[in-house]
Amino acid sequence: MNRNKGVTGPKGFKAAGIAAGIKDSGAPDLALVVNEGPGQAAAGVFTTNQVKAAPVLWSQQVLKERRLRAVVLNSGGANACTGPEGFQDTHATAERVAEVLGVGAIEVAVCSTGLIGERLPMDNVLAGVDKAAQELAGTDRAGLDAATAVMTTDTRPKQVWQEHPGGWSVGGFVKGAGMLSPNMATMLSVITTDAVVDGDALDAALRRVTARTYDRLDVDGGTSTNDTVLVLASGASGVAPAPEEFESVLHAVAQDLVKQLQGDAEGVTKEVSITVNGALSEAEAVVVAKTVAEDNLVKTALFGSDPNWGRIAMAVGRAPATVDQHRLGIAINGVTLFADGHKAADRSAADLSGRDVDIVVDLNLGDGAATVLTTDLSHAYVEENSAYSS
Amino acid sequence: MNRNKGVTGPKGFKAAGIAAGIKDSGAPDLALVVNEGPGQAAAGVFTTNQVKAAPVLWSQQVLKERRLRAVVLNSGGANACTGPEGFQDTHATAERVAEVLGVGAIEVAVCSTGLIGERLPMDNVLAGVDKAAQELAGTDRAGLDAATAVMTTDTRPKQVWQEHPGGWSVGGFVKGAGMLSPNMATMLSVITTDAVVDGDALDAALRRVTARTYDRLDVDGGTSTNDTVLVLASGASGVAPAPEEFESVLHAVAQDLVKQLQGDAEGVTKEVSITVNGALSEAEAVVVAKTVAEDNLVKTALFGSDPNWGRIAMAVGRAPATVDQHRLGIAINGVTLFADGHKAADRSAADLSGRDVDIVVDLNLGDGAATVLTTDLSHAYVEENSAYSS
């Protein structure tokens, strides 16, 4: 895992990140990722929110062909709840990208993130596309610029690259700091590979991988209107890996990006892993883990470094899944505090002073298991979200 | 509505609230409410959490008879996740009340609130029962003492009484400040009446009333392990009101107690009402309203007095109910900010500087409507819940 490279790590990709003047601050706000081929296979997964931003509606449409030449992304505005006019803005952006690159608009995906409900300053967006196209490069710097231009409340760009000994690689970036419960959740991520993979195989691998990586991060339950993960394959390595080998590297890259999202979540002081074992099914394990992950009383206790397992028991019990309180067990950072319906070790035995907290809930009912990543609920989270309009 | 009286307002009831030494602080922590008849009809609704405290399991059992002579309540410990030993503690408490009052243990309900996972100091509890029994009185002061002894992080006792011109009345108290999403939440409430109502009618009325009052308060989604609402009818007025008349007064008393819970919720700076109209059903309206009520991005924006309707749209869209973003409308404090999928008035037109915030979401799909009460998510909520073990 190499975090010094990202989308331009794999062969066949160029990128750019520039300041287009969408953000009032003058910070970078427009990124372009271009697949120069020879292949153009691509796949995407999108938010499950019923209120979908214009760029999501557009990109879902163009991805039906499982081919992409480019992705244009902006921060500084979500272009969500903006009606048909907002959709026209997205379309016009794709058209401009297509024009400057000499490709079709249907080969261009669009992603946006920022405040919901406001139109984008289209003059700035379109001029920004021209500027970004001029700066496209295959360098590490260009990949980092793209990862930087999509940031909103993110405190740092988040990217990673992994090379396979077989001569191909997978790289990607991600942004997201709040409204984070990708299900698919504004979490935007672009992954590139120079492996030879066809569109259908790419789509299948991406769906399986996102279901167990992005979809198992839950900072605040806030599945956004704009969540998007795209993967583009250039085939430029000339190597067609075995599907399970490709999926394994894709999973590793996705999981690393998700860990980076967790570590940079708004106000985070604890990086919390919640594992549920012994559920009747994997789906029930996920539901129980997410109920605990979203529980404000659990999250505030964690902020206070308080091993308050009673709140965890409360959250488990209110989850829409099968639970038997007489079989329930709870361990924090390796110390079993509750077992078979009885208090076990005294809570003081669990040390929560560090940044990493590992919670294991055992339902003792079946074989279903899942791990969900979350964070604590801190003063900084409240401060940031009561002051920042997003 | 008279908040100077509570459970001892109706004829036939005595109460007491004393310090039994369950709390380290020495604050009042044990309450007793006794129905002196002539009737003993009673009904109860309890938490839907699958992790249920020992007193909930006990009280559900005894309420099958729809008769109660007394309710004993303690703060300072939830007696939840305490195994069969905890259940024996509850049983022993009921037995002691039965003994001192000369009734059967099966006629005594038990309620507890406080930290989950610790046994109660039974010597103190049992001696406290004796002391409370000696102090039983039908005075306003005794009712207020009982309402005071059940407080945990509550900042004030919460009670109300309403008299009907027909010669009967309904009174009650409630406690609860966090872990509040009664579905039945630790929210404990005892309501008394001197109307002549039989147990089945009392049960039916209580279920209908709680479903539209207690169950529509959602501070933090935290349905507790101990939530209980009990109603006891002494019949001492000799008046048997028409069922709809009785339910109407019961509803008014319950709704007033719920408003008091909202106003005293942990860290509250905004009292927020979320009305969803135009849902496909009332149940879908409730689900959408609760999803908005529990959304931390909405709640922090409200704390910041920010009319961020985009976050409301996001929360509506992720609710498990039917939503069409092109029909969706959102108004805050009477100003329509989003209508038919388009931005309406500028967000600056909505003034959120006051304590009361009224949010109306119109799905424009059907006739289902519901209102859910909630609060903002403030620094004080985080502070209180990261410092207080409950």
Short mmCIF file of C-alpha atoms in Angstrom, two decimals, chain A residues 49-52 57 81-85 115-118 179 220-225 296-297 300-301 303-304 306 308-311 313-314 317-319 321-323 325 328 338 341-343 347 377-379 381-383 385-386 388-390, chain B residues 49-52 57 81-85 115-118 179 220-225 296-297 300-301 303-304 306 308-311 313-314 317-319 321-323 325 328 338 341-343 347 377-379 381-383 385-386 388-390:
data_model
loop_
_atom_site.label_atom_id
_atom_site.label_comp_id
_atom_site.label_asym_id
_atom_site.label_seq_id
_atom_site.Cartn_x
_atom_site.Cartn_y
_atom_site.Cartn_z
CA ASN A 49 -30.81 7.90 -1.06
CA GLN A 50 -34.11 8.54 -2.84
CA VAL A 51 -33.12 12.21 -3.14
CA LYS A 52 -30.36 11.91 -5.72
CA LEU A 57 -28.68 10.74 -12.09
CA CYS A 81 -32.29 19.44 -5.11
CA THR A 82 -31.71 21.75 -8.07
CA GLY A 83 -34.42 20.39 -10.41
CA PRO A 84 -34.13 19.94 -14.20
CA GLU A 85 -31.93 23.05 -14.37
CA LEU A 115 -23.94 22.42 -0.11
CA ILE A 116 -27.29 20.92 -1.17
CA GLY A 117 -29.86 23.12 -2.89
CA GLU A 118 -27.79 25.71 -4.72
CA MET A 179 -22.83 12.84 5.97
CA ASP A 220 -23.39 9.48 11.24
CA GLY A 221 -25.97 7.46 9.35
CA GLY A 222 -26.16 10.27 6.80
CA THR A 223 -26.29 8.51 3.44
CA SER A 224 -25.74 11.50 1.16
CA THR A 225 -27.51 12.57 -2.00
CA ASN A 296 -25.35 8.87 20.02
CA LEU A 297 -25.19 7.59 23.59
CA THR A 300 -20.59 10.19 23.28
CA ALA A 301 -19.47 7.58 25.84
CA PHE A 303 -15.68 10.33 23.20
CA GLY A 304 -15.48 10.32 26.99
CA ASP A 306 -16.05 5.49 28.97
CA ASN A 308 -20.18 2.04 28.97
CA TRP A 309 -21.24 -1.37 27.70
CA GLY A 310 -24.81 -0.89 29.00
CA ARG A 311 -25.37 1.64 26.24
CA ALA A 313 -26.50 -3.47 25.10
CA MET A 314 -29.32 -0.94 24.79
CA GLY A 317 -31.53 -4.57 21.84
CA ARG A 318 -33.26 -1.92 19.77
CA ALA A 319 -31.79 -3.13 16.47
CA ALA A 321 -32.64 -8.07 14.23
CA THR A 322 -32.99 -11.14 16.44
CA VAL A 323 -31.36 -10.69 19.85
CA GLN A 325 -30.37 -10.80 26.00
CA LEU A 328 -25.52 -11.60 24.60
CA PHE A 338 -20.80 -8.77 29.63
CA GLY A 341 -26.59 -11.96 30.19
CA HIS A 342 -24.29 -11.22 33.14
CA LYS A 343 -21.75 -8.59 33.98
CA ARG A 347 -15.74 -1.81 33.19
CA LEU A 377 -19.37 11.92 18.67
CA SER A 378 -17.25 14.81 19.86
CA HIS A 379 -17.56 18.51 20.55
CA TYR A 381 -18.31 17.18 15.33
CA VAL A 382 -21.04 19.38 16.79
CA GLU A 383 -18.99 22.52 16.24
CA ASN A 385 -21.66 20.76 11.70
CA SER A 386 -23.42 23.62 13.44
CA TYR A 388 -20.62 24.64 8.28
CA SER A 389 -23.49 24.65 5.79
CA SER A 390 -23.21 21.48 3.68
CA ASN B 49 -36.11 -3.00 23.23
CA GLN B 50 -35.21 -6.70 23.14
CA VAL B 51 -32.87 -6.10 26.07
CA LYS B 52 -35.41 -5.54 28.83
CA LEU B 57 -40.08 -8.20 32.82
CA CYS B 81 -28.47 -6.71 32.16
CA THR B 82 -28.32 -8.12 35.67
CA GLY B 83 -29.45 -11.68 34.94
CA PRO B 84 -31.77 -13.81 37.11
CA GLU B 85 -30.24 -12.21 40.24
CA LEU B 115 -26.88 2.91 35.02
CA ILE B 116 -27.29 -0.35 33.09
CA GLY B 117 -25.42 -3.45 34.23
CA GLU B 118 -25.07 -2.98 37.99
CA MET B 179 -31.88 7.62 25.87
CA ASP B 220 -31.71 10.44 20.29
CA GLY B 221 -33.24 7.25 18.93
CA GLY B 222 -32.20 5.52 22.14
CA THR B 223 -35.16 3.33 23.08
CA SER B 224 -34.15 2.35 26.58
CA THR B 225 -34.17 -1.01 28.34
CA ASN B 296 -27.16 14.34 13.54
CA LEU B 297 -26.50 16.67 10.61
CA THR B 300 -26.36 20.09 14.66
CA ALA B 301 -27.59 22.54 12.01
CA PHE B 303 -28.17 23.89 17.21
CA GLY B 304 -26.39 26.39 14.92
CA ASP B 306 -29.00 27.18 10.45
CA ASN B 308 -30.13 23.93 6.29
CA TRP B 309 -33.03 22.32 4.46
CA GLY B 310 -30.67 20.33 2.22
CA ARG B 311 -29.81 18.16 5.22
CA ALA B 313 -33.96 16.60 2.21
CA MET B 314 -31.04 14.18 2.61
CA GLY B 317 -34.48 10.65 1.08
CA ARG B 318 -32.75 7.99 3.16
CA ALA B 319 -35.87 7.11 5.17
CA ALA B 321 -40.53 5.08 3.06
CA THR B 322 -41.74 6.18 -0.35
CA VAL B 323 -40.34 9.58 -1.38
CA GLN B 325 -37.78 14.14 -4.78
CA LEU B 328 -40.94 17.07 -2.04
CA PHE B 338 -38.04 23.89 -1.08
CA GLY B 341 -38.07 19.71 -6.24
CA HIS B 342 -36.92 23.32 -6.48
CA LYS B 343 -35.41 25.84 -4.13
CA ARG B 347 -32.78 30.02 3.49
CA LEU B 377 -27.72 18.18 19.17
CA SER B 378 -25.69 20.60 21.25
CA HIS B 379 -22.31 20.77 22.97
CA TYR B 381 -25.61 16.92 25.00
CA VAL B 382 -22.13 15.71 24.13
CA GLU B 383 -20.71 16.96 27.42
CA ASN B 385 -23.28 12.05 27.79
CA SER B 386 -19.53 11.74 27.66
CA TYR B 388 -22.28 10.75 32.83
CA SER B 389 -22.41 6.96 32.99
CA SER B 390 -26.02 5.88 32.46
#
